[in-house]
Every structure is written in structure tokens, then in C-alpha cells.
Amino acid sequence: MAKDDMRLTSTEITSLWVQYIQETMAICISKYVLATVKDDEIRSLFKFCLELSKKHLKTLKKLLNDENFPLPNGFTDEDINLEAPPLFTDLFWLQYIYDMTIHGLSGHGISFSGSARKDIRDHYYQCNIDAMNVYNKSVDILLAKGIYERDPYYSTPQKVEFITDLGYMMDIIGKKRSLNSMEAGTIYTNLRKSILTKGILLGFQQVTKDKKVHKFMNDGLNLVNKHIGIFSSILHEENLHSPRLLNTQVTNSKIAPFSDKLMLFHAGFMFNLAMIYYANAIAISMRIDVLGHCEASFLRDLKISTSWANIMIEKGWIEKPPEANDRKELPNN
């Protein structure tokens, strides 16, 4: 293969650059959890996660250094306060790592499928295996503790049926059909992610001293509460259960375990993820009211993400992603 063909593509650069920053944040979080968690099984899980993040970061550094690509600053030990008391319970952290690993599986899969170079593919192949191992461990612990929440059950259909009426999708006369399994499953999954985000925001707004960061956390809480209310009501109208809230898993600590920069970054990251999942829900939902709520939720998340970006830029906390060469600015020879 020609040397030029071995250069990193824009997709590969983005994947490595974004993962580098996320792994540095994950290392900070795992270190704090290990300093505060009491449950032996959860401690063992986060110790495993910390070693994986360190391993991934070592590979990422090599890949980027070999290309003379500047390493992102990301997050460091300066962004953690290991002396801070627990802000969240052990069970919160167990639910946290379960849900965040699902995000990781999705992200690594996209990075793998967007890579051409074998060393990059090998890296994301291993990242997927590592994430699946964390997922299995977290599910096993949740099941063993009797706190794993299953999605709503549906009865087995008696026969294959086809959609024969446009009203199945449009509800022209206002009559709502029952949610199909795709819609119910997506709503439940997105609700669980919103509930985790609410727990994170509750904790972070409790400990931040920065007025703008505090306001963002409160605005985010109001928005997430709105979305939880809307989609929980849709499930309850169908006599389907919604996931339990994590409010009680936030302690009354007022001491920040992380820097304002890390907490704000993490909060914004959750809203960016939410937009991806709402977009997916729009793509597979057929009931017009569900489509409308997902679209409106996406737009509200987009608005608050813009607010997040403005604060991050104002504070000097957001690193500029790699850009294409500006051909207009290149000197003439």
C-alpha cells in the first residue's frame, strides 16, 4: 500500500481524537469511584474499567504520536478530588457503568466500521470486545443484586400480519393505536438514559460553585424532567412500566469530586448522546404523536447543547476538533 494511502482519514482522526478525550474522562471517574465505593463487586468492575481505559489510552497515544498528531489535553488528575466524599451511591455507579457501556458499544462499532487502516480496525475490534466484557459483568452484577430492570414485555403474536391502513402511522382522526414493540422498546431505552442524565445533573448542580455551570445543570434538569414526564406518560397510558428514577442514589454531599470543566463536559456529552437516540427513535417510530414528541425533544436538546457549547467556549474548556487545511490561507510558492 502506498504511503499516502496509510494516512489517517478524517473519520479515523475524529474517532481517535474523541475517544482520547473520553478515555481521560473515564479514567478520572473510575479513580474517584474506586476511592469512594464500598461494594466489592462494583469496586472490582470499576478496577477492570480503569485498566481498560488506561490500555486504550496507551494505544491511542501511540497511534496519534506515530502520525505526529498533537495529543488532546483531555482530563487529568487535576480534574479529580479524591478526598471528596461519595456524591453518588454504589448502586448509582453500577447503573452508570451499565448505561455508559451501551454508549461505548455503539460508538466503538461506528468507529470500527468507519476505519480502513488495519491497526485502527484492530484497536476498535478490541475496544468492542472490552466493552462487551464490561457489559456482561455489569449485567451479571445487576441480576445478582436483583435490580436489573427489563424492558416491557409483549405477548407473542399468533400470526404474521401486515400494515394495511395508512392510519397505522398517521392517526388522522386522533385515535391512537397501541404502541408497537419497536416504539415501546425505544421509548423505554431513551427514558433510562434520561433518568441517568437526571441523576448526573442532580449531583453536579449540588456541588458546582460556578454560577453559569449551576444554571446549566438546573436548566438541564428542567428539560430532562419534561422529557421523562412525556415519555413515561406514553408508557403508562399503555399500562407499561417505566424505569425507576435514580434520585435517591444521589447523596447530600456539597463537595465537588470533579472540576467544573469535567462536570460540564460530561453533562453536555449526555445531551449530545440523547439527540442521537431521539433521531434513531424518529427513524423507527410510526405513531405520529411519538414522532412529534421525539422531534420536539431532539430540538430542545439541540437548544441546550448550543448553550452548553457557548459556556464551554467562554470558559476556554472546549478543544478545537481537527480541521481540514484552509487552501485559501496556504502561501503561494
PDB file of N, CA and C in Angstrom, residues 177-253:
ATOM      1  N   ARG A 177     -53.472   4.100  18.140  1.00  0.00           N
ATOM      2  CA  ARG A 177     -53.330   2.654  18.247  1.00  0.00           C
ATOM      3  C   ARG A 177     -52.352   2.337  19.372  1.00  0.00           C
ATOM      4  N   SER A 178     -52.270   1.075  19.732  1.00  0.00           N
ATOM      5  CA  SER A 178     -51.307   0.656  20.764  1.00  0.00           C
ATOM      6  C   SER A 178     -49.886   0.827  20.243  1.00  0.00           C
ATOM      7  N   LEU A 179     -48.983   1.104  21.153  1.00  0.00           N
ATOM      8  CA  LEU A 179     -47.572   1.161  20.781  1.00  0.00           C
ATOM      9  C   LEU A 179     -47.120  -0.193  20.258  1.00  0.00           C
ATOM     10  N   ASN A 180     -46.363  -0.192  19.166  1.00  0.00           N
ATOM     11  CA  ASN A 180     -45.764  -1.457  18.761  1.00  0.00           C
ATOM     12  C   ASN A 180     -44.491  -1.687  19.573  1.00  0.00           C
ATOM     13  N   SER A 181     -43.927  -2.872  19.452  1.00  0.00           N
ATOM     14  CA  SER A 181     -42.792  -3.241  20.300  1.00  0.00           C
ATOM     15  C   SER A 181     -41.565  -2.372  20.027  1.00  0.00           C
ATOM     16  N   MET A 182     -41.376  -1.948  18.765  1.00  0.00           N
ATOM     17  CA  MET A 182     -40.241  -1.086  18.439  1.00  0.00           C
ATOM     18  C   MET A 182     -40.358   0.255  19.141  1.00  0.00           C
ATOM     19  N   GLU A 183     -41.549   0.817  19.125  1.00  0.00           N
ATOM     20  CA  GLU A 183     -41.773   2.123  19.758  1.00  0.00           C
ATOM     21  C   GLU A 183     -41.630   2.025  21.269  1.00  0.00           C
ATOM     22  N   ALA A 184     -42.239   1.011  21.870  1.00  0.00           N
ATOM     23  CA  ALA A 184     -42.165   0.855  23.322  1.00  0.00           C
ATOM     24  C   ALA A 184     -40.732   0.621  23.781  1.00  0.00           C
ATOM     25  N   GLY A 185     -40.003  -0.218  23.035  1.00  0.00           N
ATOM     26  CA  GLY A 185     -38.619  -0.504  23.407  1.00  0.00           C
ATOM     27  C   GLY A 185     -37.732   0.717  23.318  1.00  0.00           C
ATOM     28  N   THR A 186     -37.926   1.497  22.253  1.00  0.00           N
ATOM     29  CA  THR A 186     -37.117   2.708  22.076  1.00  0.00           C
ATOM     30  C   THR A 186     -37.433   3.741  23.148  1.00  0.00           C
ATOM     31  N   ILE A 187     -38.708   3.934  23.437  1.00  0.00           N
ATOM     32  CA  ILE A 187     -39.106   4.892  24.474  1.00  0.00           C
ATOM     33  C   ILE A 187     -38.507   4.484  25.819  1.00  0.00           C
ATOM     34  N   TYR A 188     -38.584   3.201  26.145  1.00  0.00           N
ATOM     35  CA  TYR A 188     -38.074   2.721  27.428  1.00  0.00           C
ATOM     36  C   TYR A 188     -36.557   2.944  27.519  1.00  0.00           C
ATOM     37  N   THR A 189     -35.851   2.600  26.445  1.00  0.00           N
ATOM     38  CA  THR A 189     -34.398   2.759  26.436  1.00  0.00           C
ATOM     39  C   THR A 189     -34.010   4.224  26.578  1.00  0.00           C
ATOM     40  N   ASN A 190     -34.682   5.108  25.836  1.00  0.00           N
ATOM     41  CA  ASN A 190     -34.375   6.535  25.930  1.00  0.00           C
ATOM     42  C   ASN A 190     -34.726   7.102  27.304  1.00  0.00           C
ATOM     43  N   LEU A 191     -35.798   6.582  27.896  1.00  0.00           N
ATOM     44  CA  LEU A 191     -36.161   7.002  29.246  1.00  0.00           C
ATOM     45  C   LEU A 191     -35.065   6.642  30.241  1.00  0.00           C
ATOM     46  N   ARG A 192     -34.539   5.449  30.125  1.00  0.00           N
ATOM     47  CA  ARG A 192     -33.485   5.013  31.054  1.00  0.00           C
ATOM     48  C   ARG A 192     -32.270   5.919  30.941  1.00  0.00           C
ATOM     49  N   LYS A 193     -31.944   6.332  29.725  1.00  0.00           N
ATOM     50  CA  LYS A 193     -30.810   7.234  29.527  1.00  0.00           C
ATOM     51  C   LYS A 193     -31.119   8.621  30.108  1.00  0.00           C
ATOM     52  N   SER A 194     -32.356   9.086  29.943  1.00  0.00           N
ATOM     53  CA  SER A 194     -32.742  10.380  30.514  1.00  0.00           C
ATOM     54  C   SER A 194     -32.686  10.341  32.032  1.00  0.00           C
ATOM     55  N   ILE A 195     -33.071   9.214  32.610  1.00  0.00           N
ATOM     56  CA  ILE A 195     -33.052   9.076  34.071  1.00  0.00           C
ATOM     57  C   ILE A 195     -31.624   9.084  34.599  1.00  0.00           C
ATOM     58  N   LEU A 196     -30.707   8.443  33.882  1.00  0.00           N
ATOM     59  CA  LEU A 196     -29.302   8.504  34.281  1.00  0.00           C
ATOM     60  C   LEU A 196     -28.789   9.938  34.185  1.00  0.00           C
ATOM     61  N   THR A 197     -29.135  10.620  33.092  1.00  0.00           N
ATOM     62  CA  THR A 197     -28.717  12.015  32.923  1.00  0.00           C
ATOM     63  C   THR A 197     -29.243  12.867  34.069  1.00  0.00           C
ATOM     64  N   LYS A 198     -30.495  12.641  34.470  1.00  0.00           N
ATOM     65  CA  LYS A 198     -31.067  13.405  35.580  1.00  0.00           C
ATOM     66  C   LYS A 198     -30.254  13.182  36.858  1.00  0.00           C
ATOM     67  N   GLY A 199     -29.884  11.941  37.133  1.00  0.00           N
ATOM     68  CA  GLY A 199     -29.081  11.660  38.324  1.00  0.00           C
ATOM     69  C   GLY A 199     -27.751  12.382  38.292  1.00  0.00           C
ATOM     70  N   ILE A 200     -27.099  12.367  37.128  1.00  0.00           N
ATOM     71  CA  ILE A 200     -25.816  13.061  36.978  1.00  0.00           C
ATOM     72  C   ILE A 200     -25.984  14.559  37.214  1.00  0.00           C
ATOM     73  N   LEU A 201     -27.002  15.146  36.598  1.00  0.00           N
ATOM     74  CA  LEU A 201     -27.242  16.586  36.740  1.00  0.00           C
ATOM     75  C   LEU A 201     -27.589  16.973  38.175  1.00  0.00           C
ATOM     76  N   LEU A 202     -28.385  16.128  38.847  1.00  0.00           N
ATOM     77  CA  LEU A 202     -28.737  16.393  40.245  1.00  0.00           C
ATOM     78  C   LEU A 202     -27.483  16.492  41.109  1.00  0.00           C
ATOM     79  N   GLY A 203     -26.588  15.534  40.917  1.00  0.00           N
ATOM     80  CA  GLY A 203     -25.368  15.533  41.705  1.00  0.00           C
ATOM     81  C   GLY A 203     -24.472  16.710  41.376  1.00  0.00           C
ATOM     82  N   PHE A 204     -24.291  16.981  40.100  1.00  0.00           N
ATOM     83  CA  PHE A 204     -23.363  18.029  39.684  1.00  0.00           C
ATOM     84  C   PHE A 204     -23.854  19.424  40.060  1.00  0.00           C
ATOM     85  N   GLN A 205     -25.170  19.680  39.930  1.00  0.00           N
ATOM     86  CA  GLN A 205     -25.662  21.014  40.287  1.00  0.00           C
ATOM     87  C   GLN A 205     -25.567  21.244  41.790  1.00  0.00           C
ATOM     88  N   GLN A 206     -25.511  20.174  42.554  1.00  0.00           N
ATOM     89  CA  GLN A 206     -25.435  20.249  44.018  1.00  0.00           C
ATOM     90  C   GLN A 206     -24.051  20.679  44.496  1.00  0.00           C
ATOM     91  N   VAL A 207     -23.019  20.392  43.684  1.00  0.00           N
ATOM     92  CA  VAL A 207     -21.653  20.633  44.165  1.00  0.00           C
ATOM     93  C   VAL A 207     -20.913  21.748  43.420  1.00  0.00           C
ATOM     94  N   THR A 208     -21.394  22.123  42.225  1.00  0.00           N
ATOM     95  CA  THR A 208     -20.670  23.166  41.487  1.00  0.00           C
ATOM     96  C   THR A 208     -20.850  24.521  42.159  1.00  0.00           C
ATOM     97  N   LYS A 209     -19.800  25.314  42.129  1.00  0.00           N
ATOM     98  CA  LYS A 209     -19.845  26.670  42.699  1.00  0.00           C
ATOM     99  C   LYS A 209     -19.912  27.728  41.607  1.00  0.00           C
ATOM    100  N   ASP A 210     -19.698  27.323  40.371  1.00  0.00           N
ATOM    101  CA  ASP A 210     -19.738  28.262  39.251  1.00  0.00           C
ATOM    102  C   ASP A 210     -21.190  28.571  38.893  1.00  0.00           C
ATOM    103  N   LYS A 211     -21.553  29.848  38.842  1.00  0.00           N
ATOM    104  CA  LYS A 211     -22.950  30.243  38.633  1.00  0.00           C
ATOM    105  C   LYS A 211     -23.471  29.793  37.271  1.00  0.00           C
ATOM    106  N   LYS A 212     -22.668  29.935  36.235  1.00  0.00           N
ATOM    107  CA  LYS A 212     -23.134  29.559  34.897  1.00  0.00           C
ATOM    108  C   LYS A 212     -23.261  28.052  34.754  1.00  0.00           C
ATOM    109  N   VAL A 213     -22.338  27.327  35.343  1.00  0.00           N
ATOM    110  CA  VAL A 213     -22.421  25.866  35.307  1.00  0.00           C
ATOM    111  C   VAL A 213     -23.637  25.404  36.101  1.00  0.00           C
ATOM    112  N   HIS A 214     -23.863  26.031  37.251  1.00  0.00           N
ATOM    113  CA  HIS A 214     -25.020  25.685  38.090  1.00  0.00           C
ATOM    114  C   HIS A 214     -26.327  25.933  37.346  1.00  0.00           C
ATOM    115  N   LYS A 215     -26.405  27.075  36.653  1.00  0.00           N
ATOM    116  CA  LYS A 215     -27.619  27.388  35.897  1.00  0.00           C
ATOM    117  C   LYS A 215     -27.830  26.366  34.778  1.00  0.00           C
ATOM    118  N   PHE A 216     -26.735  25.986  34.107  1.00  0.00           N
ATOM    119  CA  PHE A 216     -26.871  24.981  33.043  1.00  0.00           C
ATOM    120  C   PHE A 216     -27.409  23.670  33.589  1.00  0.00           C
ATOM    121  N   MET A 217     -26.881  23.247  34.747  1.00  0.00           N
ATOM    122  CA  MET A 217     -27.346  21.996  35.348  1.00  0.00           C
ATOM    123  C   MET A 217     -28.832  22.083  35.696  1.00  0.00           C
ATOM    124  N   ASN A 218     -29.253  23.216  36.230  1.00  0.00           N
ATOM    125  CA  ASN A 218     -30.670  23.391  36.564  1.00  0.00           C
ATOM    126  C   ASN A 218     -31.549  23.418  35.315  1.00  0.00           C
ATOM    127  N   ASP A 219     -31.090  24.126  34.287  1.00  0.00           N
ATOM    128  CA  ASP A 219     -31.835  24.145  33.026  1.00  0.00           C
ATOM    129  C   ASP A 219     -31.927  22.737  32.446  1.00  0.00           C
ATOM    130  N   GLY A 220     -30.819  22.011  32.544  1.00  0.00           N
ATOM    131  CA  GLY A 220     -30.808  20.636  32.046  1.00  0.00           C
ATOM    132  C   GLY A 220     -31.770  19.747  32.816  1.00  0.00           C
ATOM    133  N   LEU A 221     -31.821  19.947  34.137  1.00  0.00           N
ATOM    134  CA  LEU A 221     -32.749  19.165  34.964  1.00  0.00           C
ATOM    135  C   LEU A 221     -34.197  19.434  34.568  1.00  0.00           C
ATOM    136  N   ASN A 222     -34.530  20.696  34.360  1.00  0.00           N
ATOM    137  CA  ASN A 222     -35.896  21.033  33.954  1.00  0.00           C
ATOM    138  C   ASN A 222     -36.251  20.367  32.626  1.00  0.00           C
ATOM    139  N   LEU A 223     -35.290  20.364  31.710  1.00  0.00           N
ATOM    140  CA  LEU A 223     -35.541  19.762  30.400  1.00  0.00           C
ATOM    141  C   LEU A 223     -35.686  18.244  30.501  1.00  0.00           C
ATOM    142  N   VAL A 224     -34.781  17.616  31.241  1.00  0.00           N
ATOM    143  CA  VAL A 224     -34.843  16.161  31.381  1.00  0.00           C
ATOM    144  C   VAL A 224     -36.127  15.739  32.100  1.00  0.00           C
ATOM    145  N   ASN A 225     -36.531  16.509  33.119  1.00  0.00           N
ATOM    146  CA  ASN A 225     -37.785  16.199  33.817  1.00  0.00           C
ATOM    147  C   ASN A 225     -38.975  16.265  32.855  1.00  0.00           C
ATOM    148  N   LYS A 226     -38.946  17.228  31.959  1.00  0.00           N
ATOM    149  CA  LYS A 226     -40.017  17.361  30.963  1.00  0.00           C
ATOM    150  C   LYS A 226     -40.072  16.119  30.080  1.00  0.00           C
ATOM    151  N   HIS A 227     -38.902  15.690  29.600  1.00  0.00           N
ATOM    152  CA  HIS A 227     -38.853  14.521  28.713  1.00  0.00           C
ATOM    153  C   HIS A 227     -39.253  13.243  29.445  1.00  0.00           C
ATOM    154  N   ILE A 228     -38.798  13.101  30.686  1.00  0.00           N
ATOM    155  CA  ILE A 228     -39.168  11.921  31.472  1.00  0.00           C
ATOM    156  C   ILE A 228     -40.689  11.881  31.667  1.00  0.00           C
ATOM    157  N   GLY A 229     -41.281  13.041  31.957  1.00  0.00           N
ATOM    158  CA  GLY A 229     -42.727  13.105  32.149  1.00  0.00           C
ATOM    159  C   GLY A 229     -43.490  12.722  30.895  1.00  0.00           C
ATOM    160  N   ILE A 230     -43.063  13.249  29.749  1.00  0.00           N
ATOM    161  CA  ILE A 230     -43.753  12.979  28.482  1.00  0.00           C
ATOM    162  C   ILE A 230     -43.723  11.498  28.141  1.00  0.00           C
ATOM    163  N   PHE A 231     -42.532  10.919  28.145  1.00  0.00           N
ATOM    164  CA  PHE A 231     -42.398   9.541  27.657  1.00  0.00           C
ATOM    165  C   PHE A 231     -42.853   8.507  28.684  1.00  0.00           C
ATOM    166  N   SER A 232     -42.748   8.840  29.981  1.00  0.00           N
ATOM    167  CA  SER A 232     -43.319   7.947  30.998  1.00  0.00           C
ATOM    168  C   SER A 232     -44.833   7.874  30.846  1.00  0.00           C
ATOM    169  N   SER A 233     -45.452   9.026  30.548  1.00  0.00           N
ATOM    170  CA  SER A 233     -46.912   9.066  30.378  1.00  0.00           C
ATOM    171  C   SER A 233     -47.354   8.210  29.196  1.00  0.00           C
ATOM    172  N   ILE A 234     -46.578   8.226  28.135  1.00  0.00           N
ATOM    173  CA  ILE A 234     -46.924   7.412  26.957  1.00  0.00           C
ATOM    174  C   ILE A 234     -46.931   5.930  27.333  1.00  0.00           C
ATOM    175  N   LEU A 235     -45.914   5.502  28.079  1.00  0.00           N
ATOM    176  CA  LEU A 235     -45.861   4.101  28.504  1.00  0.00           C
ATOM    177  C   LEU A 235     -46.996   3.780  29.471  1.00  0.00           C
ATOM    178  N   HIS A 236     -47.248   4.667  30.412  1.00  0.00           N
ATOM    179  CA  HIS A 236     -48.285   4.410  31.427  1.00  0.00           C
ATOM    180  C   HIS A 236     -49.676   4.349  30.801  1.00  0.00           C
ATOM    181  N   GLU A 237     -49.896   5.121  29.740  1.00  0.00           N
ATOM    182  CA  GLU A 237     -51.182   5.055  29.036  1.00  0.00           C
ATOM    183  C   GLU A 237     -51.427   3.671  28.431  1.00  0.00           C
ATOM    184  N   GLU A 238     -50.334   2.960  28.167  1.00  0.00           N
ATOM    185  CA  GLU A 238     -50.417   1.609  27.603  1.00  0.00           C
ATOM    186  C   GLU A 238     -50.316   0.545  28.700  1.00  0.00           C
ATOM    187  N   ASN A 239     -50.337   1.008  29.967  1.00  0.00           N
ATOM    188  CA  ASN A 239     -50.170   0.102  31.106  1.00  0.00           C
ATOM    189  C   ASN A 239     -48.820  -0.620  31.069  1.00  0.00           C
ATOM    190  N   LEU A 240     -47.814   0.098  30.580  1.00  0.00           N
ATOM    191  CA  LEU A 240     -46.444  -0.412  30.563  1.00  0.00           C
ATOM    192  C   LEU A 240     -45.634   0.353  31.612  1.00  0.00           C
ATOM    193  N   HIS A 241     -44.689  -0.322  32.236  1.00  0.00           N
ATOM    194  CA  HIS A 241     -43.909   0.323  33.287  1.00  0.00           C
ATOM    195  C   HIS A 241     -42.795   1.179  32.693  1.00  0.00           C
ATOM    196  N   SER A 242     -42.338   2.144  33.458  1.00  0.00           N
ATOM    197  CA  SER A 242     -41.187   2.971  33.085  1.00  0.00           C
ATOM    198  C   SER A 242     -40.050   2.667  34.057  1.00  0.00           C
ATOM    199  N   PRO A 243     -38.811   2.988  33.688  1.00  0.00           N
ATOM    200  CA  PRO A 243     -37.681   2.696  34.579  1.00  0.00           C
ATOM    201  C   PRO A 243     -37.771   3.494  35.876  1.00  0.00           C
ATOM    202  N   ARG A 244     -37.171   2.955  36.938  1.00  0.00           N
ATOM    203  CA  ARG A 244     -37.182   3.660  38.217  1.00  0.00           C
ATOM    204  C   ARG A 244     -36.212   4.842  38.164  1.00  0.00           C
ATOM    205  N   LEU A 245     -36.530   5.876  38.908  1.00  0.00           N
ATOM    206  CA  LEU A 245     -35.672   7.046  38.994  1.00  0.00           C
ATOM    207  C   LEU A 245     -34.456   6.757  39.878  1.00  0.00           C
ATOM    208  N   LEU A 246     -33.415   7.559  39.694  1.00  0.00           N
ATOM    209  CA  LEU A 246     -32.181   7.392  40.465  1.00  0.00           C
ATOM    210  C   LEU A 246     -31.968   8.534  41.465  1.00  0.00           C
ATOM    211  N   ASN A 247     -33.022   9.339  41.684  1.00  0.00           N
ATOM    212  CA  ASN A 247     -32.894  10.500  42.571  1.00  0.00           C
ATOM    213  C   ASN A 247     -32.344  10.139  43.945  1.00  0.00           C
ATOM    214  N   THR A 248     -32.809   9.014  44.491  1.00  0.00           N
ATOM    215  CA  THR A 248     -32.399   8.636  45.848  1.00  0.00           C
ATOM    216  C   THR A 248     -30.967   8.113  45.900  1.00  0.00           C
ATOM    217  N   GLN A 249     -30.351   7.937  44.733  1.00  0.00           N
ATOM    218  CA  GLN A 249     -28.974   7.439  44.688  1.00  0.00           C
ATOM    219  C   GLN A 249     -27.955   8.577  44.676  1.00  0.00           C
ATOM    220  N   VAL A 250     -28.448   9.820  44.845  1.00  0.00           N
ATOM    221  CA  VAL A 250     -27.560  10.985  44.964  1.00  0.00           C
ATOM    222  C   VAL A 250     -27.472  11.349  46.440  1.00  0.00           C
ATOM    223  N   THR A 251     -26.269  11.462  46.977  1.00  0.00           N
ATOM    224  CA  THR A 251     -26.089  11.772  48.395  1.00  0.00           C
ATOM    225  C   THR A 251     -26.294  13.275  48.631  1.00  0.00           C
ATOM    226  N   ASN A 252     -26.122  13.707  49.876  1.00  0.00           N
ATOM    227  CA  ASN A 252     -26.274  15.138  50.198  1.00  0.00           C
ATOM    228  C   ASN A 252     -24.927  15.861  50.267  1.00  0.00           C
ATOM    229  N   SER A 253     -23.894  15.274  49.682  1.00  0.00           N
ATOM    230  CA  SER A 253     -22.574  15.911  49.695  1.00  0.00           C
ATOM    231  C   SER A 253     -22.594  17.232  48.936  1.00  0.00           C
TER     232      SER A 253
END
